[in-house]
C-alpha cells in the first residue's frame, strides 16, 4: 500500500506526522474498500427483486387477451426500463469485479466465432426493432479457438453491439469482422450510425463518460459500457480502439491474444 516509511522509534514532529498520515491512509483504504463492497452487495441484492418484477410483468403481458392496448403499452415500457436496470446492475457487478484486489481471470478454451454468433442472435431482436441488419464476415483462416474468460468476452461483445444498435438510426447496418492474425484475433464492429465527435474520442472509455448528455439521454444507457469493455480487453492483454466520423459511423477494433 502507499504507507509512508518512517521508523517506529522516531518521536519528533516528522515521526508524529508520519504516524498520523499512515493512520489516515489506513482509514481511507478501509473506507474505499467498504464503499466498493457496499456497491457490490447492493448490486447483488437488487438482482432478485428485479428479476421477480420482470417475471410478473412478462406474465401479465402473456395474458394479453385481458389487456387493453394502453395497458399493454405501459407493461412494455416497464419491461424495457427493467431491462435497462438489469443491464446497469450487471455492469456495476463487473466494475466491482474490476475493483477487486485479487481479481483473477477464469480462462477457458472456446471458439470466438461461436460467441460472436451467440451475441448476434441475442441482439437480433433489438436490431430488428430498428430494421438494422447485423452481418458477420470472416477474414483469413477459419479457426478462432481462444483461451480467455468466456463471460467477460461475451459481455465485451454484447456492449459493443448494443452501442452500435443504440447509436445507429433505423435501417442502419452493422458489420462484424473477425480476422485470424499470428498471435491475435482482430474483431471489428462497424456501424453507419451517428458517429462520435473528435473531441470526445479520448474520453469515451472513461467511467460514466457520455457524449453530450442531451443526445445520450435519448438513447438510454449508463456511460459504463465502454469503460467495462476497455477493462476486459486490458486484463486479457489486448487492445481496443475507435475510429469515427460524425454522422457517418463508427468502428471499434478489438485485438485479443489467442492465449
Ligand atoms: P452509454 O451507456 O452511454 O452507451 P458507453 O460507455 O457504452 O455508455 O459509451 C460512451 C459514449 O460513447 C456513449 O454515450 C455514446 O455517446 C458514445 N458511443 C459509444 N458507442 C458508439 C457508437 N457505436 N456510435 C456512436 N457513439 C457511440
PDB file of C-alpha atoms and ligand atoms in Angstrom:
ATOM      1  CA  UNK A   1       0.000   0.000   0.000  1.00  0.00           C
ATOM      2  CA  UNK A   2       1.057   3.651  -0.032  1.00  0.00           C
ATOM      3  CA  UNK A   3       2.163   3.850   3.608  1.00  0.00           C
ATOM      4  CA  UNK A   4       4.956   6.234   4.489  1.00  0.00           C
ATOM      5  CA  UNK A   5       8.145   4.539   5.618  1.00  0.00           C
ATOM      6  CA  UNK A   6       9.129   6.092   8.942  1.00  0.00           C
ATOM      7  CA  UNK A   7      10.934   4.228  11.749  1.00  0.00           C
ATOM      8  CA  UNK A   8       8.641   3.456  14.708  1.00  0.00           C
ATOM      9  CA  UNK A   9      11.292   4.826  17.090  1.00  0.00           C
ATOM     10  CA  UNK A  10      11.218   8.301  15.635  1.00  0.00           C
ATOM     11  CA  UNK A  11       9.368  10.545  18.072  1.00  0.00           C
ATOM     12  CA  UNK A  12       9.995  14.062  16.738  1.00  0.00           C
ATOM     13  CA  UNK A  13       7.471  16.026  14.704  1.00  0.00           C
ATOM     14  CA  UNK A  14       8.289  14.196  11.471  1.00  0.00           C
ATOM     15  CA  UNK A  15       7.727  10.908  13.258  1.00  0.00           C
ATOM     16  CA  UNK A  16       4.365  12.030  14.597  1.00  0.00           C
ATOM     17  CA  UNK A  17       3.365  13.457  11.212  1.00  0.00           C
ATOM     18  CA  UNK A  18       4.279  10.166   9.565  1.00  0.00           C
ATOM     19  CA  UNK A  19       2.204   8.183  12.025  1.00  0.00           C
ATOM     20  CA  UNK A  20      -0.790  10.472  11.611  1.00  0.00           C
ATOM     21  CA  UNK A  21      -0.553  10.238   7.816  1.00  0.00           C
ATOM     22  CA  UNK A  22      -0.276   6.451   7.901  1.00  0.00           C
ATOM     23  CA  UNK A  23      -3.266   6.316  10.190  1.00  0.00           C
ATOM     24  CA  UNK A  24      -5.259   8.444   7.750  1.00  0.00           C
ATOM     25  CA  UNK A  25      -4.153   6.327   4.786  1.00  0.00           C
ATOM     26  CA  UNK A  26      -5.255   3.147   6.566  1.00  0.00           C
ATOM     27  CA  UNK A  27      -8.648   4.631   7.311  1.00  0.00           C
ATOM     28  CA  UNK A  28      -9.033   5.865   3.737  1.00  0.00           C
ATOM     29  CA  UNK A  29      -8.188   2.442   2.375  1.00  0.00           C
ATOM     30  CA  UNK A  30     -10.679   0.754   4.697  1.00  0.00           C
ATOM     31  CA  UNK A  31     -13.337   3.225   3.720  1.00  0.00           C
ATOM     32  CA  UNK A  32     -12.695   2.770  -0.031  1.00  0.00           C
ATOM     33  CA  UNK A  33     -12.879  -0.939   0.494  1.00  0.00           C
ATOM     34  CA  UNK A  34     -16.179  -0.680   2.400  1.00  0.00           C
ATOM     35  CA  UNK A  35     -17.621   1.593  -0.258  1.00  0.00           C
ATOM     36  CA  UNK A  36     -16.743  -0.852  -3.016  1.00  0.00           C
ATOM     37  CA  UNK A  37     -18.033  -3.789  -1.031  1.00  0.00           C
ATOM     38  CA  UNK A  38     -21.253  -1.873  -0.414  1.00  0.00           C
ATOM     39  CA  UNK A  39     -21.667  -1.203  -4.163  1.00  0.00           C
ATOM     40  CA  UNK A  40     -21.128  -4.862  -4.938  1.00  0.00           C
ATOM     41  CA  UNK A  41     -23.570  -6.006  -2.238  1.00  0.00           C
ATOM     42  CA  UNK A  42     -26.290  -3.557  -3.262  1.00  0.00           C
ATOM     43  CA  UNK A  43     -25.986  -4.542  -6.914  1.00  0.00           C
ATOM     44  CA  UNK A  44     -26.201  -8.163  -5.956  1.00  0.00           C
ATOM     45  CA  UNK A  45     -29.222  -7.670  -3.693  1.00  0.00           C
ATOM     46  CA  UNK A  46     -31.075  -5.747  -6.413  1.00  0.00           C
ATOM     47  CA  UNK A  47     -30.898  -8.656  -8.820  1.00  0.00           C
ATOM     48  CA  UNK A  48     -33.544 -10.856  -7.193  1.00  0.00           C
ATOM     49  CA  UNK A  49     -36.362  -8.331  -6.709  1.00  0.00           C
ATOM     50  CA  UNK A  50     -35.819  -7.009 -10.206  1.00  0.00           C
ATOM     51  CA  UNK A  51     -35.985 -10.430 -11.792  1.00  0.00           C
ATOM     52  CA  UNK A  52     -39.184 -11.168  -9.829  1.00  0.00           C
ATOM     53  CA  UNK A  53     -40.778  -7.935 -11.064  1.00  0.00           C
ATOM     54  CA  UNK A  54     -39.698  -8.728 -14.610  1.00  0.00           C
ATOM     55  CA  UNK A  55     -41.228 -12.189 -14.467  1.00  0.00           C
ATOM     56  CA  UNK A  56     -44.514 -10.728 -13.198  1.00  0.00           C
ATOM     57  CA  UNK A  57     -44.613  -8.153 -15.976  1.00  0.00           C
ATOM     58  CA  UNK A  58     -43.961 -10.886 -18.540  1.00  0.00           C
ATOM     59  CA  UNK A  59     -46.757 -12.969 -17.096  1.00  0.00           C
ATOM     60  CA  UNK A  60     -49.155 -10.043 -17.217  1.00  0.00           C
ATOM     61  CA  UNK A  61     -48.169  -9.401 -20.840  1.00  0.00           C
ATOM     62  CA  UNK A  62     -48.683 -13.057 -21.781  1.00  0.00           C
ATOM     63  CA  UNK A  63     -52.285 -12.968 -20.591  1.00  0.00           C
ATOM     64  CA  UNK A  64     -52.846 -10.384 -23.312  1.00  0.00           C
ATOM     65  CA  UNK A  65     -56.499 -11.053 -24.197  1.00  0.00           C
ATOM     66  CA  UNK A  66     -57.489  -9.388 -20.913  1.00  0.00           C
ATOM     67  CA  UNK A  67     -55.405  -6.269 -21.547  1.00  0.00           C
ATOM     68  CA  UNK A  68     -56.317  -3.055 -23.312  1.00  0.00           C
ATOM     69  CA  UNK A  69     -53.705  -1.821 -25.752  1.00  0.00           C
ATOM     70  CA  UNK A  70     -52.954   1.023 -23.374  1.00  0.00           C
ATOM     71  CA  UNK A  71     -52.208  -1.383 -20.529  1.00  0.00           C
ATOM     72  CA  UNK A  72     -50.044  -3.413 -22.871  1.00  0.00           C
ATOM     73  CA  UNK A  73     -48.034  -0.311 -23.792  1.00  0.00           C
ATOM     74  CA  UNK A  74     -47.495   0.512 -20.135  1.00  0.00           C
ATOM     75  CA  UNK A  75     -46.291  -3.002 -19.339  1.00  0.00           C
ATOM     76  CA  UNK A  76     -43.998  -2.990 -22.347  1.00  0.00           C
ATOM     77  CA  UNK A  77     -42.464   0.276 -21.204  1.00  0.00           C
ATOM     78  CA  UNK A  78     -41.981  -1.112 -17.701  1.00  0.00           C
ATOM     79  CA  UNK A  79     -40.307  -4.179 -19.139  1.00  0.00           C
ATOM     80  CA  UNK A  80     -37.893  -2.084 -21.188  1.00  0.00           C
ATOM     81  CA  UNK A  81     -36.986   0.007 -18.152  1.00  0.00           C
ATOM     82  CA  UNK A  82     -36.450  -3.137 -16.082  1.00  0.00           C
ATOM     83  CA  UNK A  83     -34.114  -4.456 -18.760  1.00  0.00           C
ATOM     84  CA  UNK A  84     -32.132  -1.227 -18.567  1.00  0.00           C
ATOM     85  CA  UNK A  85     -31.941  -1.500 -14.805  1.00  0.00           C
ATOM     86  CA  UNK A  86     -30.793  -5.083 -15.124  1.00  0.00           C
ATOM     87  CA  UNK A  87     -28.148  -4.004 -17.563  1.00  0.00           C
ATOM     88  CA  UNK A  88     -26.944  -1.292 -15.185  1.00  0.00           C
ATOM     89  CA  UNK A  89     -26.691  -3.816 -12.350  1.00  0.00           C
ATOM     90  CA  UNK A  90     -24.739  -6.304 -14.446  1.00  0.00           C
ATOM     91  CA  UNK A  91     -22.324  -3.541 -15.430  1.00  0.00           C
ATOM     92  CA  UNK A  92     -21.926  -2.473 -11.788  1.00  0.00           C
ATOM     93  CA  UNK A  93     -21.194  -6.041 -10.768  1.00  0.00           C
ATOM     94  CA  UNK A  94     -18.480  -6.272 -13.417  1.00  0.00           C
ATOM     95  CA  UNK A  95     -17.000  -2.977 -12.219  1.00  0.00           C
ATOM     96  CA  UNK A  96     -16.998  -4.320  -8.665  1.00  0.00           C
ATOM     97  CA  UNK A  97     -15.058  -7.286 -10.022  1.00  0.00           C
ATOM     98  CA  UNK A  98     -12.644  -4.917 -11.750  1.00  0.00           C
ATOM     99  CA  UNK A  99     -12.006  -3.205  -8.411  1.00  0.00           C
ATOM    100  CA  UNK A 100     -11.299  -6.420  -6.531  1.00  0.00           C
ATOM    101  CA  UNK A 101      -7.733  -6.556  -5.277  1.00  0.00           C
ATOM    102  CA  UNK A 102      -7.119 -10.192  -6.079  1.00  0.00           C
ATOM    103  CA  UNK A 103      -9.227 -10.499  -9.194  1.00  0.00           C
ATOM    104  CA  UNK A 104      -8.241 -13.395 -11.457  1.00  0.00           C
ATOM    105  CA  UNK A 105      -9.461 -14.259 -14.951  1.00  0.00           C
ATOM    106  CA  UNK A 106     -11.338 -17.527 -15.330  1.00  0.00           C
ATOM    107  CA  UNK A 107      -9.845 -18.610 -18.618  1.00  0.00           C
ATOM    108  CA  UNK A 108     -11.198 -21.487 -20.676  1.00  0.00           C
ATOM    109  CA  UNK A 109     -10.881 -22.627 -24.293  1.00  0.00           C
ATOM    110  CA  UNK A 110     -13.692 -21.733 -26.660  1.00  0.00           C
ATOM    111  CA  UNK A 111     -14.445 -20.663 -30.206  1.00  0.00           C
ATOM    112  CA  UNK A 112     -14.613 -16.890 -30.602  1.00  0.00           C
ATOM    113  CA  UNK A 113     -16.736 -17.162 -33.749  1.00  0.00           C
ATOM    114  CA  UNK A 114     -19.429 -19.100 -31.850  1.00  0.00           C
ATOM    115  CA  UNK A 115     -19.509 -16.379 -29.193  1.00  0.00           C
ATOM    116  CA  UNK A 116     -19.985 -13.773 -31.910  1.00  0.00           C
ATOM    117  CA  UNK A 117     -22.835 -15.839 -33.402  1.00  0.00           C
ATOM    118  CA  UNK A 118     -24.473 -16.068 -29.968  1.00  0.00           C
ATOM    119  CA  UNK A 119     -24.148 -12.328 -29.420  1.00  0.00           C
ATOM    120  CA  UNK A 120     -25.639 -11.590 -32.856  1.00  0.00           C
ATOM    121  CA  UNK A 121     -28.524 -13.941 -32.139  1.00  0.00           C
ATOM    122  CA  UNK A 122     -29.141 -12.328 -28.767  1.00  0.00           C
ATOM    123  CA  UNK A 123     -29.061  -8.793 -30.182  1.00  0.00           C
ATOM    124  CA  UNK A 124     -31.015  -9.505 -33.365  1.00  0.00           C
ATOM    125  CA  UNK A 125     -34.404  -8.732 -31.801  1.00  0.00           C
ATOM    126  CA  UNK A 126     -33.233  -5.343 -30.626  1.00  0.00           C
ATOM    127  CA  UNK A 127     -31.746  -4.648 -34.060  1.00  0.00           C
ATOM    128  CA  UNK A 128     -34.905  -5.805 -35.826  1.00  0.00           C
ATOM    129  CA  UNK A 129     -36.962  -3.240 -33.884  1.00  0.00           C
ATOM    130  CA  UNK A 130     -34.975  -0.608 -35.802  1.00  0.00           C
ATOM    131  CA  UNK A 131     -34.720  -2.584 -39.024  1.00  0.00           C
ATOM    132  CA  UNK A 132     -30.983  -2.801 -38.532  1.00  0.00           C
ATOM    133  CA  UNK A 133     -29.135  -5.638 -40.207  1.00  0.00           C
ATOM    134  CA  UNK A 134     -26.164  -7.267 -38.462  1.00  0.00           C
ATOM    135  CA  UNK A 135     -23.758  -9.183 -40.690  1.00  0.00           C
ATOM    136  CA  UNK A 136     -20.611 -11.139 -39.977  1.00  0.00           C
ATOM    137  CA  UNK A 137     -17.540 -11.625 -42.146  1.00  0.00           C
ATOM    138  CA  UNK A 138     -14.594 -13.947 -41.593  1.00  0.00           C
ATOM    139  CA  UNK A 139     -11.188 -12.889 -42.886  1.00  0.00           C
ATOM    140  CA  UNK A 140      -8.343 -15.365 -43.229  1.00  0.00           C
ATOM    141  CA  UNK A 141      -8.041 -18.818 -41.700  1.00  0.00           C
ATOM    142  CA  UNK A 142     -11.354 -20.018 -40.298  1.00  0.00           C
ATOM    143  CA  UNK A 143     -10.267 -21.120 -36.831  1.00  0.00           C
ATOM    144  CA  UNK A 144     -10.954 -18.984 -33.824  1.00  0.00           C
ATOM    145  CA  UNK A 145     -10.021 -21.050 -30.817  1.00  0.00           C
ATOM    146  CA  UNK A 146      -9.128 -18.795 -27.932  1.00  0.00           C
ATOM    147  CA  UNK A 147      -8.249 -19.156 -24.259  1.00  0.00           C
ATOM    148  CA  UNK A 148      -9.987 -16.385 -22.369  1.00  0.00           C
ATOM    149  CA  UNK A 149     -12.707 -15.543 -19.853  1.00  0.00           C
ATOM    150  CA  UNK A 150     -15.878 -16.540 -21.697  1.00  0.00           C
ATOM    151  CA  UNK A 151     -18.355 -14.482 -19.702  1.00  0.00           C
ATOM    152  CA  UNK A 152     -16.224 -11.341 -19.912  1.00  0.00           C
ATOM    153  CA  UNK A 153     -15.590 -11.710 -23.655  1.00  0.00           C
ATOM    154  CA  UNK A 154     -19.323 -12.227 -24.186  1.00  0.00           C
ATOM    155  CA  UNK A 155     -20.053  -9.066 -22.171  1.00  0.00           C
ATOM    156  CA  UNK A 156     -17.442  -7.136 -24.188  1.00  0.00           C
ATOM    157  CA  UNK A 157     -19.087  -8.032 -27.483  1.00  0.00           C
ATOM    158  CA  UNK A 158     -22.609  -7.507 -26.156  1.00  0.00           C
ATOM    159  CA  UNK A 159     -21.692  -3.984 -25.043  1.00  0.00           C
ATOM    160  CA  UNK A 160     -20.129  -3.083 -28.397  1.00  0.00           C
ATOM    161  CA  UNK A 161     -23.003  -4.454 -30.470  1.00  0.00           C
ATOM    162  CA  UNK A 162     -25.549  -2.886 -28.104  1.00  0.00           C
ATOM    163  CA  UNK A 163     -23.887   0.509 -28.631  1.00  0.00           C
ATOM    164  CA  UNK A 164     -23.761   0.013 -32.381  1.00  0.00           C
ATOM    165  CA  UNK A 165     -27.519  -0.604 -32.386  1.00  0.00           C
ATOM    166  CA  UNK A 166     -28.249   2.220 -29.941  1.00  0.00           C
ATOM    167  CA  UNK A 167     -26.310   4.849 -31.872  1.00  0.00           C
ATOM    168  CA  UNK A 168     -27.400   3.837 -35.368  1.00  0.00           C
ATOM    169  CA  UNK A 169     -30.659   5.148 -36.841  1.00  0.00           C
ATOM    170  CA  UNK A 170     -33.358   2.919 -38.316  1.00  0.00           C
ATOM    171  CA  UNK A 171     -32.459   0.918 -41.443  1.00  0.00           C
ATOM    172  CA  UNK A 172     -28.791   1.115 -40.480  1.00  0.00           C
ATOM    173  CA  UNK A 173     -26.127  -1.529 -40.974  1.00  0.00           C
ATOM    174  CA  UNK A 174     -23.761  -3.191 -38.527  1.00  0.00           C
ATOM    175  CA  UNK A 175     -20.902  -5.308 -39.724  1.00  0.00           C
ATOM    176  CA  UNK A 176     -18.732  -7.534 -37.560  1.00  0.00           C
ATOM    177  CA  UNK A 177     -15.487  -8.827 -38.995  1.00  0.00           C
ATOM    178  CA  UNK A 178     -13.294 -11.465 -37.463  1.00  0.00           C
ATOM    179  CA  UNK A 179      -9.709 -11.917 -38.540  1.00  0.00           C
ATOM    180  CA  UNK A 180      -7.124 -14.522 -37.620  1.00  0.00           C
ATOM    181  CA  UNK A 181      -3.654 -12.997 -37.147  1.00  0.00           C
ATOM    182  CA  UNK A 182      -0.428 -14.612 -35.854  1.00  0.00           C
ATOM    183  CA  UNK A 183      -0.902 -14.229 -32.127  1.00  0.00           C
ATOM    184  CA  UNK A 184      -4.106 -12.232 -32.037  1.00  0.00           C
ATOM    185  CA  UNK A 185      -7.666 -12.242 -33.229  1.00  0.00           C
ATOM    186  CA  UNK A 186      -8.932  -8.944 -34.557  1.00  0.00           C
ATOM    187  CA  UNK A 187     -12.610  -8.109 -34.197  1.00  0.00           C
ATOM    188  CA  UNK A 188     -14.098  -5.048 -35.871  1.00  0.00           C
ATOM    189  CA  UNK A 189     -17.558  -3.739 -35.093  1.00  0.00           C
ATOM    190  CA  UNK A 190     -18.634  -1.203 -37.694  1.00  0.00           C
ATOM    191  CA  UNK A 191     -21.825   0.790 -37.834  1.00  0.00           C
ATOM    192  CA  UNK A 192     -23.100   3.537 -40.090  1.00  0.00           C
ATOM    193  CA  UNK A 193     -24.666   5.456 -37.227  1.00  0.00           C
ATOM    194  CA  UNK A 194     -24.444   8.920 -35.696  1.00  0.00           C
ATOM    195  CA  UNK A 195     -20.688   8.791 -35.041  1.00  0.00           C
ATOM    196  CA  UNK A 196     -18.664  10.333 -32.219  1.00  0.00           C
ATOM    197  CA  UNK A 197     -17.296  13.910 -32.259  1.00  0.00           C
ATOM    198  CA  UNK A 198     -13.469  14.059 -32.444  1.00  0.00           C
ATOM    199  CA  UNK A 199     -13.200  15.938 -29.161  1.00  0.00           C
ATOM    200  CA  UNK A 200     -14.896  13.089 -27.282  1.00  0.00           C
ATOM    201  CA  UNK A 201     -12.925  10.180 -28.729  1.00  0.00           C
ATOM    202  CA  UNK A 202     -10.298  10.263 -25.964  1.00  0.00           C
ATOM    203  CA  UNK A 203     -12.889  10.190 -23.207  1.00  0.00           C
ATOM    204  CA  UNK A 204     -15.469   7.607 -24.183  1.00  0.00           C
ATOM    205  CA  UNK A 205     -13.583   4.784 -22.440  1.00  0.00           C
ATOM    206  CA  UNK A 206     -13.784   6.547 -19.058  1.00  0.00           C
ATOM    207  CA  UNK A 207     -16.312   5.546 -16.413  1.00  0.00           C
ATOM    208  CA  UNK A 208     -19.643   7.369 -16.689  1.00  0.00           C
ATOM    209  CA  UNK A 209     -18.453   9.454 -19.654  1.00  0.00           C
ATOM    210  CA  UNK A 210     -21.226  10.084 -22.158  1.00  0.00           C
ATOM    211  CA  UNK A 211     -21.026  12.207 -25.286  1.00  0.00           C
ATOM    212  CA  UNK A 212     -23.274  15.246 -24.948  1.00  0.00           C
ATOM    213  CA  UNK A 213     -25.728  14.485 -22.123  1.00  0.00           C
ATOM    214  CA  UNK A 214     -28.760  15.670 -24.079  1.00  0.00           C
ATOM    215  CA  UNK A 215     -28.023  13.428 -27.046  1.00  0.00           C
ATOM    216  CA  UNK A 216     -27.268  10.488 -24.765  1.00  0.00           C
ATOM    217  CA  UNK A 217     -30.489  10.766 -22.779  1.00  0.00           C
ATOM    218  CA  UNK A 218     -32.495   9.906 -25.864  1.00  0.00           C
ATOM    219  CA  UNK A 219     -30.632   6.642 -26.162  1.00  0.00           C
ATOM    220  CA  UNK A 220     -30.680   5.336 -22.609  1.00  0.00           C
ATOM    221  CA  UNK A 221     -27.508   3.816 -21.242  1.00  0.00           C
ATOM    222  CA  UNK A 222     -25.192   4.328 -18.323  1.00  0.00           C
ATOM    223  CA  UNK A 223     -21.856   5.582 -19.583  1.00  0.00           C
ATOM    224  CA  UNK A 224     -20.304   2.417 -18.129  1.00  0.00           C
ATOM    225  CA  UNK A 225     -20.309   0.130 -21.174  1.00  0.00           C
ATOM    226  CA  UNK A 226     -17.098   1.214 -22.847  1.00  0.00           C
ATOM    227  CA  UNK A 227     -15.132   1.567 -19.616  1.00  0.00           C
ATOM    228  CA  UNK A 228     -16.009  -2.060 -18.953  1.00  0.00           C
ATOM    229  CA  UNK A 229     -15.010  -3.047 -22.490  1.00  0.00           C
ATOM    230  CA  UNK A 230     -11.686  -1.334 -22.062  1.00  0.00           C
ATOM    231  CA  UNK A 231     -11.063  -3.083 -18.727  1.00  0.00           C
ATOM    232  CA  UNK A 232     -11.988  -6.512 -20.156  1.00  0.00           C
ATOM    233  CA  UNK A 233      -9.637  -6.058 -23.096  1.00  0.00           C
ATOM    234  CA  UNK A 234      -6.850  -4.802 -20.841  1.00  0.00           C
ATOM    235  CA  UNK A 235      -6.999  -7.723 -18.387  1.00  0.00           C
ATOM    236  CA  UNK A 236      -6.744 -10.038 -21.380  1.00  0.00           C
ATOM    237  CA  UNK A 237      -3.613  -8.265 -22.582  1.00  0.00           C
ATOM    238  CA  UNK A 238      -5.374  -6.952 -25.675  1.00  0.00           C
ATOM    239  CA  UNK A 239      -6.195  -3.586 -27.177  1.00  0.00           C
ATOM    240  CA  UNK A 240      -9.299  -1.646 -28.087  1.00  0.00           C
ATOM    241  CA  UNK A 241      -9.526   1.481 -30.190  1.00  0.00           C
ATOM    242  CA  UNK A 242     -12.041   3.505 -32.090  1.00  0.00           C
ATOM    243  CA  UNK A 243     -12.325   5.411 -35.339  1.00  0.00           C
ATOM    244  CA  UNK A 244     -15.364   7.517 -36.003  1.00  0.00           C
ATOM    245  CA  UNK A 245     -16.752  10.066 -38.368  1.00  0.00           C
ATOM    246  CA  UNK A 246     -19.620  12.250 -37.203  1.00  0.00           C
ATOM    247  CA  UNK A 247     -22.912  11.300 -38.892  1.00  0.00           C
ATOM    248  CA  UNK A 248     -21.165   8.570 -40.926  1.00  0.00           C
ATOM    249  CA  UNK A 249     -20.423   5.838 -38.464  1.00  0.00           C
ATOM    250  CA  UNK A 250     -18.060   4.266 -36.008  1.00  0.00           C
ATOM    251  CA  UNK A 251     -15.604   1.404 -35.973  1.00  0.00           C
ATOM    252  CA  UNK A 252     -14.402  -0.297 -32.797  1.00  0.00           C
ATOM    253  CA  UNK A 253     -11.389  -2.545 -33.213  1.00  0.00           C
ATOM    254  CA  UNK A 254     -10.537  -5.166 -30.606  1.00  0.00           C
ATOM    255  CA  UNK A 255      -7.326  -7.167 -30.560  1.00  0.00           C
ATOM    256  CA  UNK A 256      -7.395 -10.264 -28.345  1.00  0.00           C
ATOM    257  CA  UNK A 257      -4.390 -12.527 -27.734  1.00  0.00           C
ATOM    258  CA  UNK A 258      -5.105 -16.154 -28.625  1.00  0.00           C
ATOM    259  CA  UNK A 259      -3.854 -17.407 -25.234  1.00  0.00           C
TER     260      UNK A 259
HETATM  261  P1  LIG B   1     -23.566   4.503 -22.853  1.00  0.00           P
HETATM  262  O1  LIG B   1     -24.241   3.726 -21.783  1.00  0.00           O
HETATM  263  O2  LIG B   1     -23.849   5.977 -22.784  1.00  0.00           O
HETATM  264  O3  LIG B   1     -23.782   3.938 -24.209  1.00  0.00           O
HETATM  265  P2  LIG B   1     -20.787   3.760 -23.191  1.00  0.00           P
HETATM  266  O4  LIG B   1     -19.661   3.772 -22.220  1.00  0.00           O
HETATM  267  O5  LIG B   1     -21.159   2.449 -23.781  1.00  0.00           O
HETATM  268  O6  LIG B   1     -22.018   4.413 -22.465  1.00  0.00           O
HETATM  269  O7  LIG B   1     -20.452   4.770 -24.356  1.00  0.00           O
HETATM  270  C1  LIG B   1     -19.975   6.079 -24.046  1.00  0.00           C
HETATM  271  C2  LIG B   1     -20.444   7.067 -25.106  1.00  0.00           C
HETATM  272  O8  LIG B   1     -19.791   6.814 -26.341  1.00  0.00           O
HETATM  273  C3  LIG B   1     -21.925   6.985 -25.381  1.00  0.00           C
HETATM  274  O9  LIG B   1     -22.661   7.823 -24.534  1.00  0.00           O
HETATM  275  C4  LIG B   1     -22.034   7.412 -26.843  1.00  0.00           C
HETATM  276  O10 LIG B   1     -22.228   8.799 -26.947  1.00  0.00           O
HETATM  277  C5  LIG B   1     -20.683   7.063 -27.434  1.00  0.00           C
HETATM  278  N1  LIG B   1     -20.749   5.830 -28.275  1.00  0.00           N
HETATM  279  C6  LIG B   1     -20.435   4.569 -27.913  1.00  0.00           C
HETATM  280  N2  LIG B   1     -20.564   3.704 -28.938  1.00  0.00           N
HETATM  281  C7  LIG B   1     -20.985   4.446 -30.003  1.00  0.00           C
HETATM  282  C8  LIG B   1     -21.307   4.145 -31.368  1.00  0.00           C
HETATM  283  N3  LIG B   1     -21.215   2.891 -31.854  1.00  0.00           N
HETATM  284  N4  LIG B   1     -21.703   5.171 -32.150  1.00  0.00           N
HETATM  285  C9  LIG B   1     -21.775   6.441 -31.678  1.00  0.00           C
HETATM  286  N5  LIG B   1     -21.489   6.782 -30.399  1.00  0.00           N
HETATM  287  C10 LIG B   1     -21.094   5.811 -29.572  1.00  0.00           C
END
